[in-house]
PDB file of C-alpha atoms and ligand atoms in Angstrom:
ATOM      1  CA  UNK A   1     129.576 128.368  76.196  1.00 70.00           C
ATOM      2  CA  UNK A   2     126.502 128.326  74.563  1.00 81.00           C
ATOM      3  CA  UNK A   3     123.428 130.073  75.530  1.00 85.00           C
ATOM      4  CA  UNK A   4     122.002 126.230  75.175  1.00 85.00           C
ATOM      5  CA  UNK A   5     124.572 124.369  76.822  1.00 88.00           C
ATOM      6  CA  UNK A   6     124.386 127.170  80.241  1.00 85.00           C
ATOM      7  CA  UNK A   7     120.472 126.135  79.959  1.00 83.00           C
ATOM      8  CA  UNK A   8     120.688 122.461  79.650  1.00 86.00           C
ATOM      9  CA  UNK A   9     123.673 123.027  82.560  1.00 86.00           C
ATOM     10  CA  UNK A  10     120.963 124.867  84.995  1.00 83.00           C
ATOM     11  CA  UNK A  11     119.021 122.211  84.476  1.00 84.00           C
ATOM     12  CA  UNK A  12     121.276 119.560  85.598  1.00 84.00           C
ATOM     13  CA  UNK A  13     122.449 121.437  88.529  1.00 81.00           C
ATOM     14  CA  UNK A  14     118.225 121.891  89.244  1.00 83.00           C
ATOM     15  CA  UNK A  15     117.783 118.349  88.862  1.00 81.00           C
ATOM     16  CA  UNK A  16     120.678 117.028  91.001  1.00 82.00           C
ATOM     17  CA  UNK A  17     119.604 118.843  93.886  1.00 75.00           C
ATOM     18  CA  UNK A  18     115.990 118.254  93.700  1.00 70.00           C
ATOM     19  CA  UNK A  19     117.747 114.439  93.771  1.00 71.00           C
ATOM     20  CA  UNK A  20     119.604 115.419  97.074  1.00 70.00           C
ATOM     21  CA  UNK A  21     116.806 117.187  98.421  1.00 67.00           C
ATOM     22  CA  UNK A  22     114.638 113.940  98.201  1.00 65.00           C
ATOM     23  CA  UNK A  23     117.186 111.461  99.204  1.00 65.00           C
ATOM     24  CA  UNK A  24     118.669 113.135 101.812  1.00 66.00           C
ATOM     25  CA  UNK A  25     116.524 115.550 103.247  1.00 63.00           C
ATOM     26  CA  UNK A  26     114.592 114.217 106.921  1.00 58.00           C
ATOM     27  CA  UNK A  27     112.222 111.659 106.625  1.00 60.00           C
ATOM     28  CA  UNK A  28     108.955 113.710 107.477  1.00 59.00           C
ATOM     29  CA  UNK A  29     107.092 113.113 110.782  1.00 72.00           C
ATOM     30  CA  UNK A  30     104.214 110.430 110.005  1.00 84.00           C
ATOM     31  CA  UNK A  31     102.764 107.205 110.416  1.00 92.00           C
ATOM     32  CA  UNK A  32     103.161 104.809 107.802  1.00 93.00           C
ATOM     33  CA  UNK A  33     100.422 102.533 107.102  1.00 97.00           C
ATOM     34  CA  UNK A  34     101.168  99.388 105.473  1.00 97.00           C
ATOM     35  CA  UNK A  35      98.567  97.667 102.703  1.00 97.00           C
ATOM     36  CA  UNK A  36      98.403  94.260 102.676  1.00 97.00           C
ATOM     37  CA  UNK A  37      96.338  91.333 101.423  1.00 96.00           C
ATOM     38  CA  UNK A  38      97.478  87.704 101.857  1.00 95.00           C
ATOM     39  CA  UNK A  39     100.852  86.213 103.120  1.00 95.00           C
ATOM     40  CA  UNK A  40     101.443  82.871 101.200  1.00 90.00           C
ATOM     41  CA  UNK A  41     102.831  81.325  98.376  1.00 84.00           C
ATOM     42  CA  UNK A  42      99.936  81.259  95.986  1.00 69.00           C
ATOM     43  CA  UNK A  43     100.189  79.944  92.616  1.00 64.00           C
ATOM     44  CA  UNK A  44      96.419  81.339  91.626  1.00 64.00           C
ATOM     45  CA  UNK A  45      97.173  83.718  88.868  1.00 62.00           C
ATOM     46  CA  UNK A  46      94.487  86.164  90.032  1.00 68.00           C
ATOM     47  CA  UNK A  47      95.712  86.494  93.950  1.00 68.00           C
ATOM     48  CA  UNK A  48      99.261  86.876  92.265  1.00 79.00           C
ATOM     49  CA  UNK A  49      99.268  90.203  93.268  1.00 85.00           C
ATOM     50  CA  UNK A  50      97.779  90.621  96.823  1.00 88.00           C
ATOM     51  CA  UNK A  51     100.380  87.331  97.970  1.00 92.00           C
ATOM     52  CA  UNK A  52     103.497  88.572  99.572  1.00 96.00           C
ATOM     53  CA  UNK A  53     105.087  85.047 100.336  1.00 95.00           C
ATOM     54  CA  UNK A  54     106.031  84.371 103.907  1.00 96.00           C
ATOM     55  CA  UNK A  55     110.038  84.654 103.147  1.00 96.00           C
ATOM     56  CA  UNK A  56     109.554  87.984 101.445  1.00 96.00           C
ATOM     57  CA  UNK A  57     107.556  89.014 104.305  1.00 98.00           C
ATOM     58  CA  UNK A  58     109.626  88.129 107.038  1.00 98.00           C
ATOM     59  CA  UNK A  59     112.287  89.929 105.553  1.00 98.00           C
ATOM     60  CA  UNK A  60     110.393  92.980 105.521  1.00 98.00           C
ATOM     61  CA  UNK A  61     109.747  92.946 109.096  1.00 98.00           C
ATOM     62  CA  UNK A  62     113.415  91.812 110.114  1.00 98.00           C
ATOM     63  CA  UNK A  63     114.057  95.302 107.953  1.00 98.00           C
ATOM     64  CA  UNK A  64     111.507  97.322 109.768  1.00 97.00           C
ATOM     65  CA  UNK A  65     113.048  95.866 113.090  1.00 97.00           C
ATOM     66  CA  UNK A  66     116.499  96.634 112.010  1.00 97.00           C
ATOM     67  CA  UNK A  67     115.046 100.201 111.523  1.00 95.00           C
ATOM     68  CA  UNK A  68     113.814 100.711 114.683  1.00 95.00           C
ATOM     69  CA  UNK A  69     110.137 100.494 113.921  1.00 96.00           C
ATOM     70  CA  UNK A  70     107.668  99.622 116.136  1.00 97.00           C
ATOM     71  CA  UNK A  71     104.054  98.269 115.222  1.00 97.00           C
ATOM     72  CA  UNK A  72     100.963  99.856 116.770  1.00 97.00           C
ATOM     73  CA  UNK A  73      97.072  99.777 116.192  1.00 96.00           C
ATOM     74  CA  UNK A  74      95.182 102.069 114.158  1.00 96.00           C
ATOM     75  CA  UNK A  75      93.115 102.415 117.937  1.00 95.00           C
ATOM     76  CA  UNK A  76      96.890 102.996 119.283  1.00 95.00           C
ATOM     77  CA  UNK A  77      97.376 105.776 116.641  1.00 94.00           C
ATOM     78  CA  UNK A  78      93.539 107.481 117.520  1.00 94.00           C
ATOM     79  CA  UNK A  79      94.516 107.176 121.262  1.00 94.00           C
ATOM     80  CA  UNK A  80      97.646 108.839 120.941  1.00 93.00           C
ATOM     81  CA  UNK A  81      95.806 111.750 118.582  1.00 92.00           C
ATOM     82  CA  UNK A  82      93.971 112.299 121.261  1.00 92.00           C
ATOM     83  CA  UNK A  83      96.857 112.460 124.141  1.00 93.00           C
ATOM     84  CA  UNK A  84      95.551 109.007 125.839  1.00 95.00           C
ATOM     85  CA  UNK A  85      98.501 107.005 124.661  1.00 93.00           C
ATOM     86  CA  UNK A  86     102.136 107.691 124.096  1.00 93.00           C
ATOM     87  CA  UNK A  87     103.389 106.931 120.753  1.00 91.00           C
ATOM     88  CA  UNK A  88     107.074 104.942 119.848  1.00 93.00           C
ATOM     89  CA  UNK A  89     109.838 106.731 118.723  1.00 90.00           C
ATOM     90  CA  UNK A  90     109.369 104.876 115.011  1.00 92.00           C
ATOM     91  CA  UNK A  91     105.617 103.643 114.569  1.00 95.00           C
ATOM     92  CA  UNK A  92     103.870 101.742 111.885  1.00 96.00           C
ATOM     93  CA  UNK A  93     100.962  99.985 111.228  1.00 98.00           C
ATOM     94  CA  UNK A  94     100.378  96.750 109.047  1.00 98.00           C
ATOM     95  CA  UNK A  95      96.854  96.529 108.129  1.00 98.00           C
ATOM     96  CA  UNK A  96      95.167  93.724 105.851  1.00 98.00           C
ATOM     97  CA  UNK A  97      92.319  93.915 103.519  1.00 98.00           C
ATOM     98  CA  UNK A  98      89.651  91.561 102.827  1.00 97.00           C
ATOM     99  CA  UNK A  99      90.362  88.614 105.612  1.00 97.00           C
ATOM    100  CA  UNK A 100      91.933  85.734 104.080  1.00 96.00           C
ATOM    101  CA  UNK A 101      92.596  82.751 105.440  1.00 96.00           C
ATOM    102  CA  UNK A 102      95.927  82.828 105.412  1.00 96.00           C
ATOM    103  CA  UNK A 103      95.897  85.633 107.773  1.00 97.00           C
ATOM    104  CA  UNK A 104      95.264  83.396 110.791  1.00 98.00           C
ATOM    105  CA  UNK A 105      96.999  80.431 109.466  1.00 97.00           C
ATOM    106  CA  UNK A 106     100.477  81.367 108.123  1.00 97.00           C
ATOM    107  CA  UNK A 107     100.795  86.174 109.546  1.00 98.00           C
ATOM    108  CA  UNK A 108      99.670  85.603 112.589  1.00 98.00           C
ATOM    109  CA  UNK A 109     102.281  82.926 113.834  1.00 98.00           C
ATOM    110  CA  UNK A 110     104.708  84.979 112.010  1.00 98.00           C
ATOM    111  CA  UNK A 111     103.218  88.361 113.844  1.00 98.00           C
ATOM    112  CA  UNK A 112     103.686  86.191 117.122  1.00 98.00           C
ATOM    113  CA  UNK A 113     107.367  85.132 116.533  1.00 98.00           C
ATOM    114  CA  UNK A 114     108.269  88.929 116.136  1.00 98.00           C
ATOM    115  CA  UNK A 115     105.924  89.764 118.980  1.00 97.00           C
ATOM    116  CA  UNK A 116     104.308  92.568 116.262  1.00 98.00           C
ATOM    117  CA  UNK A 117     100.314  93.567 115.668  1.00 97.00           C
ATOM    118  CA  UNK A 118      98.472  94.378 112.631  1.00 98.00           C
ATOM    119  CA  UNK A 119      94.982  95.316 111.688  1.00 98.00           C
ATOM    120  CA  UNK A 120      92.682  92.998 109.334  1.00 98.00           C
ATOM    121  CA  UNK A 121      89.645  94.140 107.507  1.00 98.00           C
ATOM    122  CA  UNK A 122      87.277  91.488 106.618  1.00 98.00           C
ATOM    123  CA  UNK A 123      84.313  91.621 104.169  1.00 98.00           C
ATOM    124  CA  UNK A 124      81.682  90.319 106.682  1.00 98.00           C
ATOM    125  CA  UNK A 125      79.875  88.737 104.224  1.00 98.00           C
ATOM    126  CA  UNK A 126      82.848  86.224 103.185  1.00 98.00           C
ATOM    127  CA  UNK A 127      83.231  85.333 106.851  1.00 98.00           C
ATOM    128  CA  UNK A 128      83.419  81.785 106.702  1.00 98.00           C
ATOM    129  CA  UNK A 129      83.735  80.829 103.141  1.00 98.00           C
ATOM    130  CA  UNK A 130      86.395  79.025 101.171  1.00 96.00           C
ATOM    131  CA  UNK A 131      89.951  81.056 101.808  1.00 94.00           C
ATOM    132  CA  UNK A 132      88.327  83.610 103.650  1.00 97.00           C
ATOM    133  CA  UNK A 133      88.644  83.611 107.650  1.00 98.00           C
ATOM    134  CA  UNK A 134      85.553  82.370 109.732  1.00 98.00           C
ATOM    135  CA  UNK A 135      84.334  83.924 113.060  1.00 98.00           C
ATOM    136  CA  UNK A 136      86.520  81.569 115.342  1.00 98.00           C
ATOM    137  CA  UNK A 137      89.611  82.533 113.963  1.00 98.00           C
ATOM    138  CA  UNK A 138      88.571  85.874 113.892  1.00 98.00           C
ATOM    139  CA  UNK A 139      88.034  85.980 117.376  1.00 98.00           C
ATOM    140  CA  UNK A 140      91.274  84.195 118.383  1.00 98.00           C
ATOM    141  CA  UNK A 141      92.931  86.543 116.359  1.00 98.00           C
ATOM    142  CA  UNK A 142      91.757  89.659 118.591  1.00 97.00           C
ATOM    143  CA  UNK A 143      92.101  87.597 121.763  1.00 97.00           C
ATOM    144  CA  UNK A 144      96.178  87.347 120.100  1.00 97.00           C
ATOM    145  CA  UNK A 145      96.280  90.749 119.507  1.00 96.00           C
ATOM    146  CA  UNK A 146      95.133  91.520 116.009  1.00 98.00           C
ATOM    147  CA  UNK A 147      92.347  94.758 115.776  1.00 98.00           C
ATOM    148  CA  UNK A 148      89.432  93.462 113.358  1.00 98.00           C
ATOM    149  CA  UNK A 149      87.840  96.315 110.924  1.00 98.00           C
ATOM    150  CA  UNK A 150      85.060  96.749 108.523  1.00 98.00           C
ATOM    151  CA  UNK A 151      86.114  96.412 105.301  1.00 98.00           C
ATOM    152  CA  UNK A 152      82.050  96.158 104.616  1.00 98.00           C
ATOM    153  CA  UNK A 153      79.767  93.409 103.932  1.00 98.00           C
ATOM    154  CA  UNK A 154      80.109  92.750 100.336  1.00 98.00           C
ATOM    155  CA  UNK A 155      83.395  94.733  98.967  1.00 97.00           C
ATOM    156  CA  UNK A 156      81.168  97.030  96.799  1.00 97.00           C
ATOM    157  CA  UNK A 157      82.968 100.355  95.816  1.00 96.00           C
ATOM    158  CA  UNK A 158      80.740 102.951  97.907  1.00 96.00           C
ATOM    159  CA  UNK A 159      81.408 105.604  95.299  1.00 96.00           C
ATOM    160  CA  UNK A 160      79.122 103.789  93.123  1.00 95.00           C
ATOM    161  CA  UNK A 161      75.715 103.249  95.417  1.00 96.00           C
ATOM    162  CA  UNK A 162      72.887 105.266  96.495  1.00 96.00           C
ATOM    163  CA  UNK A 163      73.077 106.862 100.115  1.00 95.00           C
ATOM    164  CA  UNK A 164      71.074 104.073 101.812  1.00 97.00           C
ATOM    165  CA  UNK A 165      73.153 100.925 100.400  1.00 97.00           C
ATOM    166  CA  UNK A 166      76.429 102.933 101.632  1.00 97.00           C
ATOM    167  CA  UNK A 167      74.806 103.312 104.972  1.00 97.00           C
ATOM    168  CA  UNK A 168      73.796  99.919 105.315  1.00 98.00           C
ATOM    169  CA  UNK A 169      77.245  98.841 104.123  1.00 98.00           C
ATOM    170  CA  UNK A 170      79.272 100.875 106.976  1.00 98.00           C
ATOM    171  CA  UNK A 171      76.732  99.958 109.859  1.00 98.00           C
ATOM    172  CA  UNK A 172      75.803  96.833 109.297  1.00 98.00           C
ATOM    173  CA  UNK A 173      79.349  95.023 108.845  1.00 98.00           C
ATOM    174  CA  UNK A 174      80.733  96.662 111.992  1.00 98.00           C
ATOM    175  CA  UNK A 175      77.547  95.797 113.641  1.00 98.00           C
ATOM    176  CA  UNK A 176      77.317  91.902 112.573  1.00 98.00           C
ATOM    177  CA  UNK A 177      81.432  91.916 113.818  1.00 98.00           C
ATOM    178  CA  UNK A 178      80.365  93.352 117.253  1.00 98.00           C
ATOM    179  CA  UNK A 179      77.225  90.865 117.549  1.00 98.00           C
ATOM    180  CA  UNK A 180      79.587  87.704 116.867  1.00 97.00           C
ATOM    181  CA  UNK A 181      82.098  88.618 119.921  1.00 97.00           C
ATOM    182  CA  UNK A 182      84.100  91.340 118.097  1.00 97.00           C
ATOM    183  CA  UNK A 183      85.530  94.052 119.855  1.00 96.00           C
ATOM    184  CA  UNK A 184      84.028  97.417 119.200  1.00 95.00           C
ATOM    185  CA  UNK A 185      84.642  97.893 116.047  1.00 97.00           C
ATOM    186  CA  UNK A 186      86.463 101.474 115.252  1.00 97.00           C
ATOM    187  CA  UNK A 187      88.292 101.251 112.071  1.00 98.00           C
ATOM    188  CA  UNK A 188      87.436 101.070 108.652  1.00 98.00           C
ATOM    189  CA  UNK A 189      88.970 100.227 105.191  1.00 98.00           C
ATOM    190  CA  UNK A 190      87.054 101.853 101.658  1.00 98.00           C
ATOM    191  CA  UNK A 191      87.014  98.965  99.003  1.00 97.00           C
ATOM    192  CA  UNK A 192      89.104  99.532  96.249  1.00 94.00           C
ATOM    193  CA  UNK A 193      90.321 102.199  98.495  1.00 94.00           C
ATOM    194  CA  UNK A 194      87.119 104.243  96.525  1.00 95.00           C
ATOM    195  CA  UNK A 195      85.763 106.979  98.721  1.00 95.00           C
ATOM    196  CA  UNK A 196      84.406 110.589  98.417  1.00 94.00           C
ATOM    197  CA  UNK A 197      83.400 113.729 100.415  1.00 94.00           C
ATOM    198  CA  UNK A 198      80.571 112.337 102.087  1.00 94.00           C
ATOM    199  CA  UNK A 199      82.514 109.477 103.769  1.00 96.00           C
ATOM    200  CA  UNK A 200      84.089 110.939 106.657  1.00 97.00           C
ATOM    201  CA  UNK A 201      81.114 112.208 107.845  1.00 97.00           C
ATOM    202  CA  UNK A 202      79.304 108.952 107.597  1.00 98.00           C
ATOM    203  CA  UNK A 203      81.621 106.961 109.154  1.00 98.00           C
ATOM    204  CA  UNK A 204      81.837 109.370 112.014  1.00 98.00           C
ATOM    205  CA  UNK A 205      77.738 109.078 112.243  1.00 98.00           C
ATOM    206  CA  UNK A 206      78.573 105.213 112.640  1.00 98.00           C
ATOM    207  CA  UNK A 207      80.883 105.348 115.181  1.00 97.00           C
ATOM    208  CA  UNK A 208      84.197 104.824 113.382  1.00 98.00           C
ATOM    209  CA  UNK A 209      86.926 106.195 114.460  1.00 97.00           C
ATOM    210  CA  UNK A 210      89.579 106.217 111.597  1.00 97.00           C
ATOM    211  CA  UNK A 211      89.212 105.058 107.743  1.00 98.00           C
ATOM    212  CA  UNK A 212      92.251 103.951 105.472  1.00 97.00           C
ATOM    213  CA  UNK A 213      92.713 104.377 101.982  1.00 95.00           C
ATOM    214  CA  UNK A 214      94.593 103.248  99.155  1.00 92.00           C
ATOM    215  CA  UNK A 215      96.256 106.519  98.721  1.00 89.00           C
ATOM    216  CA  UNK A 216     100.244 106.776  98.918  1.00 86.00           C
ATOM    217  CA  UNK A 217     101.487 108.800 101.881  1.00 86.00           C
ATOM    218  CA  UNK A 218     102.466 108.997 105.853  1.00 88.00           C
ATOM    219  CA  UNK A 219      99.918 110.501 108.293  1.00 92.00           C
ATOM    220  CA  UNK A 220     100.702 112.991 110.975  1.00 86.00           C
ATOM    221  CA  UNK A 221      97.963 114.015 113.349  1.00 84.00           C
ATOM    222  CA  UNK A 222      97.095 116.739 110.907  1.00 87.00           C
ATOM    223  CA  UNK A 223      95.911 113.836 108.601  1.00 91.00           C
ATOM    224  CA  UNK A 224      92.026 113.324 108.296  1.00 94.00           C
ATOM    225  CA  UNK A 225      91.606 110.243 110.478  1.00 96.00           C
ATOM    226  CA  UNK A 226      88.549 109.070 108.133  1.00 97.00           C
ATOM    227  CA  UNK A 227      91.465 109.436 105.143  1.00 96.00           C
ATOM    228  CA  UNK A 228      94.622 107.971 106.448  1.00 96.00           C
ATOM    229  CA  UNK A 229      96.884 107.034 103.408  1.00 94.00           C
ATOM    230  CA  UNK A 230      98.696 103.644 102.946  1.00 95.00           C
ATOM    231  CA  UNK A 231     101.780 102.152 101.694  1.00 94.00           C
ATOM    232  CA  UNK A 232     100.608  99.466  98.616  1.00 94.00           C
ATOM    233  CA  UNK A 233     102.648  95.898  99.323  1.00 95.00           C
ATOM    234  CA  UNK A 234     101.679  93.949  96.529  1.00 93.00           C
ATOM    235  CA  UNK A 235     103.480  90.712  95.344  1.00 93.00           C
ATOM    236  CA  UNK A 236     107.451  91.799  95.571  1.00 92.00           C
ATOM    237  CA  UNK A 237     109.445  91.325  92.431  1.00 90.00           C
ATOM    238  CA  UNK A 238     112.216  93.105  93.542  1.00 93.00           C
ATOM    239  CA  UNK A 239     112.763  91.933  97.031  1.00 94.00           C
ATOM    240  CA  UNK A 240     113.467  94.073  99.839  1.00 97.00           C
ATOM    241  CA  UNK A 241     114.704  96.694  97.667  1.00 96.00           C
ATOM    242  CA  UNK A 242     111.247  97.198  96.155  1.00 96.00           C
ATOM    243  CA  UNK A 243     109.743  97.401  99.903  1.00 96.00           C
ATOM    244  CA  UNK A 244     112.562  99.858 101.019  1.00 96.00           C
ATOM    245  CA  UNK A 245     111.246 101.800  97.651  1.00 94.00           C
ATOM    246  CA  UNK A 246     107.723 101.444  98.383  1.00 93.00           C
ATOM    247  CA  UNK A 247     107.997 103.068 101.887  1.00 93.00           C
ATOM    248  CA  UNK A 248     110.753 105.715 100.515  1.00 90.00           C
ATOM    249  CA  UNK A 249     107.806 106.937  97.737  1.00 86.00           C
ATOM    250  CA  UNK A 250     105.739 107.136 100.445  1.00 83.00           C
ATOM    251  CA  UNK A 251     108.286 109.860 102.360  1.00 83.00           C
ATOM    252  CA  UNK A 252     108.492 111.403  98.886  1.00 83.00           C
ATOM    253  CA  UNK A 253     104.721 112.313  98.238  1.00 77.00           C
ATOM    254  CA  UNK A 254     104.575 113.302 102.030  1.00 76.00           C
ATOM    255  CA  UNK A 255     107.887 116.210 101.381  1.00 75.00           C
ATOM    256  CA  UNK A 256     106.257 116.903  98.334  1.00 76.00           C
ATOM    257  CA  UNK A 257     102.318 117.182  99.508  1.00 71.00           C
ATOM    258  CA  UNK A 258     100.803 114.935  97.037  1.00 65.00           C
ATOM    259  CA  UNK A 259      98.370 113.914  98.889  1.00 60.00           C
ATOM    260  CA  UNK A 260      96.093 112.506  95.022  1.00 54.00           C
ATOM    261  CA  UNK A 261      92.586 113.025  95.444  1.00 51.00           C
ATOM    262  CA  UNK A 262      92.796 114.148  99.239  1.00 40.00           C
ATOM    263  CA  UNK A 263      92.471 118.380  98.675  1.00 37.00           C
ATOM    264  CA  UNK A 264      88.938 117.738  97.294  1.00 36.00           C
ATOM    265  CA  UNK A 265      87.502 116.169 100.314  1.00 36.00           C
ATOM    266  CA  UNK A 266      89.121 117.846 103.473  1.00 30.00           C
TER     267      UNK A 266
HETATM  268 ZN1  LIG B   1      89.674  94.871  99.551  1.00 86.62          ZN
END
């Protein structure tokens, strides 16, 4: 054989088992956080992407049921980092961006039927106008069980304002939610999942709790609760297999400690 071929063979016998290794290897310990927008069957070409139709959806939680998953709160997952609650044997947590309309009016009966929770972030300052939710579904939501975050008030990347615009952007939207009959108001979502080293700190000053980004990944209770890293559910054109993929990539970058632009700000 070939000095070549006993090379190129290596490599193939390198390969295979880095394959193994990631398909069959334990799933890591973590908590996988779901990112979703809307639930419905749009036809606007923009929302394309953030609508996982209801059929698609409920097959992704008759999946996570068949799996064994249970759903819990972001405040569940703080509670349990700090030894006050008991965690399930599988959790996860759905979370929503933005607070659409359809999140009271076609996921939450759906949440209800599968007797599941999930956390929505709403922009405060689209509270109340057209497709976004307005502050009495909001608060029938939480008095059904949803958690309501700050997703801020106007869905600005904070990356790209001075300190004082970012301050007022954190504070005031969780404070305008907890003047209107919120709940307190613990959890947080970045826009455009855009953050940087000065974040956790702030929303700590403001009373947060936890903070979710757009940034593939599971989080143990290692994870930097102001940095928790989601699962991406956009628009499925691959079914269920594209979900089971989705959540299997997130495993992948957890056994592999890609954790993208994480190092630079822990
Ligand atoms: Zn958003």
């Amino acid at each position: 054989m070939s000095r070549l071929k006993k090379w190129l063979l290596s490599l193939c016998f390198l390969l295979l088992a880095c394959f193994l290794w990631l398909v069959f290897s334990p799933a890591p310990e973590g908590v996988s956080v779901l990112e979703y927008h809307e639930v419905a069957d749009s036809v606007d070409d923009d929302a394309y992407i953030y609508n996982v139709p209801p059929e698609d959806f409920r097959q992704q939680l008759d999946y996570l049921k068949s799996q064994g998953y249970t759903t819990i709160s972001m405040l569940d997952y703080m509670k349990a980092r700090h030894g006050k609650m008991e965690l399930p044997a599988k959790p996860i947590i759905l979370t929503f961006d933005d607070g659409y309309e359809d999140n009271y009016t076609t996921l939450l009966p759906i949440l209800e039927e599968y007797g599941m929770k999930a956390t929505v972030y709403v922009i405060t300052n689209q509270i109340g106008q057209p497709d976004y939710l307005n502050w009495d579904e909001l608060r029938d939501m939480q008095n059904r069980g949803i958690e309501i975050g700050s997703h801020t008030a106007n869905h600005d990347p904070l990356t790209q304002m001075d300190a004082q615009r970012r301050e007022d952007e954190v504070r005031l939207s969780k404070l305008l939610l907890e003047w209107n009959g919120i709940h307190t108001v613990y959890t947080f979502s970045y826009p455009n999942g855009a953050f940087d080293e000065t974040m956790p700190a702030l929303l700590e000053k403001n009373q947060y709790l936890t903070a979710v980004t757009g940034d593939a990944g599971l989080n143990t209770m290692a994870t930097n609760p102001y940095l928790m890293q989601r699962v991406n559910i956009p628009h499925p054109r691959f079914g269920l297999t594209e979900f089971k993929l989705r959540l299997w990539k997130a495993e992948v970058f957890t056994k592999l400690g890609i954790h993208q632009h994480l190092e630079e700000v822990q």
